[in-house]
Each structure stands twice: as structure tokens, then as C-alpha cells.
Amino acid sequence: MNIWIIMAIGGLLTFGTRLSFIFLLDRIRVPDWFRRGLRFVPVAVLSAIILPELTSPNGTLFLSWRNPQLLAGLVAILVAWKTKNVFLTILAGMAALVVFQLALGL
Amino acid sequence: MIAKMRKHEFWSGVRDEAPILLGVVPFGLLFGALAISAHISSPAAQAMSSIIFAGASQLIAAQLVGAGTSGLVILMVVFVVNLRHALYSASVAPHVRHLGTAWKLLLSYLLTDEAYAVTITHYNREGDAPDRHWYFLGAGLTLWSAWQASTAVGIFIGAQIPANWPLGFVLPLTFIALVVPALKDRAGVAAALVAGLVGLLATNFPYKTGLLVAALIGIVTGLLIEGRQK
């Protein structure tokens, strides 16, 4: 798919999401379980992507203290929990990855 | 009198948004640089900042484009990452319901994490008023301008970054930064852990369907545990 098409559709999806309740408030009633379920969608989807990226960086399970992605991911989780800051989390995670890769001689 | 009130609200929004830019500008720089390293053209990278206008999802889209991921998967991830904006939309909707369609469209476009954060605080503190939305506009436009400018500078810097830097790891890190602060209760933690474990077990499912299965099981787990706590 062309990058411009991805952007156009991605932009419309994002704009539609932001407009959703502002536009619909007086028009339809959304079931309660649907609104409650919304909260879990990003958490569930993103976790399902994160965990394999950390535990299986090369496609096969690698649960070991010699796995730098796993260690750096744990550092990032800690920083995200303490600071709630996206940029600091990325910075700390990248720094940790580089340090662990050097320390493990990779 | 009315004009004065509007001006006051608008500039209050600009002023309250300004400190947040300290966190936004480095992020814009990073996006611009990453987009270039993912071989996205400069005009496309700049356009993405005004068309999608949502930091984390742009960062992710750029990474996935660079990794050669299929368009449908990229769109699904962008949609899901930005789904939290539906919650913001629900939260500001009662405050802007008196406005016309043009205002609703404009303010929806400007409804980012950072604009929402200061605007909803202002509404909660000051209460509703006919011209309060000018504050929303001031905060939103301030963020928008900073995002476009920092993207432009990032694109310029991006051309100088060595190719062997492990930039691909920014993707799971961005996700971690979004997920961890959202884990406020047992139900959220359970949804994340279950989805993560199922995702790990289902990595070999065809067409990324493992991801969908894992997410659905995680969401249902979250709803069930939340239901039991009440």
C-alpha cells in the first residue's frame, strides 16, 4: 500500500476516533460494556505485541539474562511506571539496550 | 466585551500548553528523524504530522513502514493506538455540545493527549462558559505548531543518523510508554498480562491473527475482572 494512502486512511481513522463522541453524544446511546471495553483495547493489543518483541527478539523464545532486549524492556517498564513520560521511556530503553549489548559483548 | 473574553481564553490556553512543549518537541524531533531512517520521503514525513497528528502512532507507522509491514496491519495498529482518543472525545463532548459543526470538527482535529490534558483541567477548574472553547483552540493550535516545527527539524537531523543504530527497538519502547501508565487497576494489569502471554503463544498463527485472538482474550479478561470487583 502506498504511504500516502496509508496516511490518508490513518488520518481519517484518527480524526474519526477523536470526533466520535463529540459528534454522537446527542444522537445515539452506546452500550455500557462497549464503553468500558474500550479502555482495555490498547492495553491488550499493545501488550500482545510487546511481550514477544522482548522475549523473542529473533523469532525464537530467549528467556535469559543474556537477552539485552528483555533487560532493556524491563528498564523501560520501570521508567515508564515512575515517570509516565513517553520520551524519557524511549531514551532510557535505548540507552539500556546499547549498554547491555556492549556489556554482553554483542 | 465578548472579543476580550475570547482573547483571554485563547491566550490562557496558549500559556498553559507552553510548558508541555518541552516534552513534545524532542518527540517530534525523534519522529522526523525516524521517518527519514525508515526511508519515508521528507514531504510524506512532514505531511504525516498534519494528517495523522498523533505522536506515538506516527512513530509506530514510520517504524512499520520501514520494516515493510503490510498496509492493513499498519492501519490496524494506528487505529488501536489512537483508540484512547475516543475516551477523550467522550470526556470533552458535554463541554462542546453547544458549538456548531465547524467548531466540533476543528476541535476534534486538535484533540491530542497534550491538548486534552490541559483543556479538561481548565473545564473542571473553571466550569463551562460560552467562550471556554477558545481556550481549547489556543492550547490545540500551540501544540499543533510545535509538532509541525519539531517534525521539520527532525527530518533535517534524520539524514545524519548512522544506519547501524538499533532504532527498531524504539517501537516496543513506545508501546511500553503507552501501556504502563494506563495500568491503573487489577483489571488493566490482568488484560495486559493475559494478552501478552497469549500473544507469545500465538506468534505462529497465520496473518497476524494471533494478535487479534490475544487482544480479544485480554479485553474479555479485563471486563470480567472489573465486573467481579464491583
Coordinates of N, CA and C in Angstrom, one line a residue, chain A residues 8-94:
Chain A
A8 N -3.6 8.8 4.5 CA -5.0 9.3 4.3 C -6.0 8.5 5.2
I9 N -5.9 7.2 5.1 CA -6.8 6.4 5.8 C -6.5 6.5 7.3
G10 N -5.2 6.4 7.7 CA -4.8 6.5 9.1 C -5.3 7.8 9.7
G11 N -5.2 8.9 8.9 CA -5.6 10.2 9.3 C -7.1 10.3 9.6
L12 N -7.9 9.7 8.6 CA -9.3 9.7 8.8 C -9.8 8.8 10.0
L13 N -9.1 7.7 10.2 CA -9.4 6.8 11.3 C -9.2 7.6 12.6
T14 N -8.0 8.3 12.7 CA -7.7 9.0 13.9 C -8.7 10.2 14.2
F15 N -8.9 10.9 13.1 CA -9.9 12.0 13.2 C -11.3 11.5 13.6
G16 N -11.7 10.4 13.0 CA -13.0 9.9 13.3 C -13.1 9.4 14.7
T17 N -12.0 8.9 15.3 CA -12.0 8.5 16.7 C -12.1 9.7 17.6
R18 N -11.4 10.8 17.2 CA -11.5 12.0 18.1 C -12.8 12.6 18.0
L19 N -13.5 12.5 16.8 CA -14.8 13.2 16.6 C -15.9 12.4 17.2
S20 N -15.7 11.0 17.4 CA -16.7 10.1 17.7 C -17.8 10.6 18.7
F21 N -17.4 10.7 19.9 CA -18.4 11.0 21.0 C -18.8 12.5 20.9
I22 N -17.9 13.4 20.5 CA -18.3 14.8 20.3 C -19.4 14.9 19.4
F23 N -19.4 14.1 18.3 CA -20.4 14.2 17.3 C -21.7 13.4 17.7
L24 N -21.4 12.2 18.4 CA -22.6 11.3 18.6 C -23.3 11.5 19.9
L25 N -22.8 12.4 20.8 CA -23.3 12.5 22.1 C -24.8 12.6 22.2
D26 N -25.4 13.4 21.3 CA -26.8 13.7 21.3 C -27.6 12.7 20.4
R27 N -26.9 11.9 19.7 CA -27.5 11.1 18.6 C -27.8 9.7 18.9
I28 N -26.8 9.0 19.5 CA -27.1 7.5 19.8 C -26.6 7.2 21.2
R29 N -27.1 6.1 21.7 CA -26.7 5.6 23.0 C -25.7 4.5 22.8
V30 N -24.5 4.5 23.4 CA -23.5 3.5 23.3 C -23.7 2.5 24.5
P31 N -23.8 1.2 24.3 CA -23.9 0.3 25.4 C -22.8 0.5 26.4
D32 N -23.1 0.3 27.7 CA -22.1 0.5 28.7 C -20.9 -0.4 28.6
W33 N -21.1 -1.7 28.3 CA -20.0 -2.7 28.2 C -19.0 -2.3 27.1
F34 N -19.6 -1.6 26.1 CA -18.7 -1.2 24.9 C -17.8 -0.1 25.4
R35 N -18.3 0.9 26.1 CA -17.5 2.0 26.6 C -16.5 1.5 27.6
R36 N -16.9 0.5 28.5 CA -15.9 0.0 29.4 C -14.8 -0.8 28.7
G37 N -15.2 -1.5 27.7 CA -14.3 -2.4 27.0 C -13.2 -1.6 26.2
L38 N -13.6 -0.4 25.8 CA -12.7 0.5 25.0 C -11.3 0.7 25.8
R39 N -11.4 0.8 27.1 CA -10.3 1.1 27.9 C -9.2 0.0 27.8
F40 N -9.7 -1.3 27.6 CA -8.8 -2.4 27.6 C -8.2 -2.7 26.3
V41 N -8.7 -2.0 25.2 CA -8.3 -2.4 23.9 C -6.8 -2.0 23.6
P42 N -6.3 -0.8 23.9 CA -4.9 -0.5 23.6 C -4.0 -1.3 24.5
V43 N -4.4 -1.5 25.8 CA -3.5 -2.2 26.8 C -3.3 -3.7 26.3
A44 N -4.4 -4.3 25.8 CA -4.4 -5.7 25.4 C -3.6 -5.8 24.1
V45 N -3.9 -5.0 23.1 CA -3.3 -5.2 21.8 C -1.8 -4.9 21.9
L46 N -1.4 -3.8 22.6 CA 0.0 -3.4 22.6 C 0.8 -4.4 23.5
S47 N 0.2 -5.0 24.5 CA 0.9 -6.0 25.3 C 1.2 -7.2 24.5
A48 N 0.2 -7.6 23.7 CA 0.4 -8.8 22.8 C 1.5 -8.6 21.8
I49 N 1.8 -7.3 21.5 CA 2.9 -7.0 20.6 C 4.3 -6.9 21.4
I50 N 4.2 -6.3 22.5 CA 5.4 -6.0 23.3 C 6.1 -7.3 23.8
L51 N 5.3 -8.2 24.4 CA 6.0 -9.3 25.1 C 6.8 -10.2 24.1
P52 N 6.2 -10.6 23.0 CA 7.1 -11.4 22.0 C 8.3 -10.6 21.5
E53 N 8.2 -9.3 21.4 CA 9.3 -8.4 20.9 C 10.5 -8.5 21.9
L54 N 10.1 -8.6 23.2 CA 11.1 -8.6 24.3 C 11.7 -10.0 24.5
T55 N 10.8 -11.0 24.6 CA 11.2 -12.4 24.9 C 11.8 -13.1 23.7
S56 N 11.3 -12.8 22.5 CA 11.8 -13.5 21.3 C 12.3 -12.5 20.3
P57 N 13.3 -11.8 20.5 CA 13.8 -10.7 19.6 C 14.1 -11.2 18.2
N58 N 14.6 -12.5 18.1 CA 15.0 -13.0 16.8 C 14.0 -14.1 16.4
G59 N 12.8 -14.1 16.9 CA 11.8 -15.0 16.5 C 11.6 -16.3 17.3
T60 N 12.7 -16.7 18.1 CA 12.5 -17.8 19.0 C 12.7 -17.3 20.4
L61 N 12.0 -18.0 21.3 CA 11.9 -17.7 22.7 C 13.3 -17.7 23.3
F62 N 13.7 -16.5 24.0 CA 15.0 -16.4 24.6 C 14.9 -15.8 26.0
L63 N 14.4 -16.6 26.9 CA 14.2 -16.1 28.3 C 15.5 -16.2 29.1
S64 N 16.3 -15.2 29.1 CA 17.7 -15.3 29.7 C 18.2 -13.9 30.1
W65 N 19.0 -13.9 31.1 CA 19.6 -12.5 31.4 C 20.6 -12.1 30.4
R66 N 20.9 -13.0 29.4 CA 21.8 -12.6 28.3 C 21.0 -12.1 27.1
N67 N 19.7 -11.9 27.3 CA 18.8 -11.3 26.2 C 18.7 -9.8 26.5
P68 N 19.5 -8.9 25.8 CA 19.5 -7.5 26.0 C 18.2 -6.8 25.8
Q69 N 17.4 -7.3 24.8 CA 16.1 -6.7 24.6 C 15.2 -6.8 25.8
L70 N 15.2 -8.0 26.4 CA 14.4 -8.3 27.6 C 14.8 -7.4 28.8
L71 N 16.1 -7.3 29.0 CA 16.7 -6.5 30.1 C 16.3 -5.0 29.9
A72 N 16.5 -4.5 28.7 CA 16.2 -3.1 28.4 C 14.7 -2.8 28.5
G73 N 13.9 -3.8 28.1 CA 12.5 -3.7 28.2 C 12.1 -3.5 29.6
L74 N 12.7 -4.3 30.5 CA 12.4 -4.2 32.0 C 12.8 -2.8 32.5
V75 N 13.9 -2.3 32.1 CA 14.3 -0.9 32.4 C 13.3 0.1 32.0
A76 N 12.8 -0.1 30.7 CA 11.8 0.9 30.2 C 10.5 0.8 30.9
I77 N 10.1 -0.4 31.3 CA 8.9 -0.6 32.1 C 9.0 0.2 33.4
L78 N 10.1 0.1 34.0 CA 10.3 0.8 35.3 C 10.3 2.3 35.1
V79 N 11.0 2.8 34.1 CA 11.0 4.2 33.8 C 9.6 4.7 33.4
A80 N 8.9 4.0 32.6 CA 7.5 4.4 32.2 C 6.6 4.5 33.5
W81 N 6.8 3.5 34.4 CA 6.0 3.4 35.6 C 6.2 4.6 36.5
K82 N 7.5 5.0 36.6 CA 7.9 6.1 37.5 C 7.7 7.4 36.9
T83 N 7.9 7.6 35.6 CA 7.9 9.0 35.0 C 6.6 9.3 34.2
K84 N 5.9 8.2 33.7 CA 4.8 8.4 32.8 C 5.1 9.2 31.6
N85 N 6.4 9.3 31.2 CA 6.8 10.1 30.1 C 7.3 9.3 28.9
V86 N 6.7 9.5 27.8 CA 7.0 8.7 26.6 C 8.5 8.9 26.2
F87 N 8.9 10.1 26.1 CA 10.2 10.4 25.6 C 11.3 9.8 26.5
L88 N 11.1 10.0 27.8 CA 12.1 9.5 28.8 C 12.2 8.0 28.7
T89 N 11.0 7.4 28.5 CA 11.0 5.9 28.5 C 11.8 5.4 27.3
I90 N 11.6 6.0 26.1 CA 12.3 5.6 24.9 C 13.8 5.9 25.1
L91 N 14.1 7.0 25.7 CA 15.5 7.4 25.9 C 16.2 6.3 26.8
A92 N 15.6 6.1 27.9 CA 16.2 5.1 28.9 C 16.3 3.7 28.3
G93 N 15.2 3.3 27.6 CA 15.2 2.0 27.0 C 16.3 1.8 25.9
M94 N 16.5 2.8 25.1 CA 17.6 2.8 24.1 C 18.9 2.8 24.7

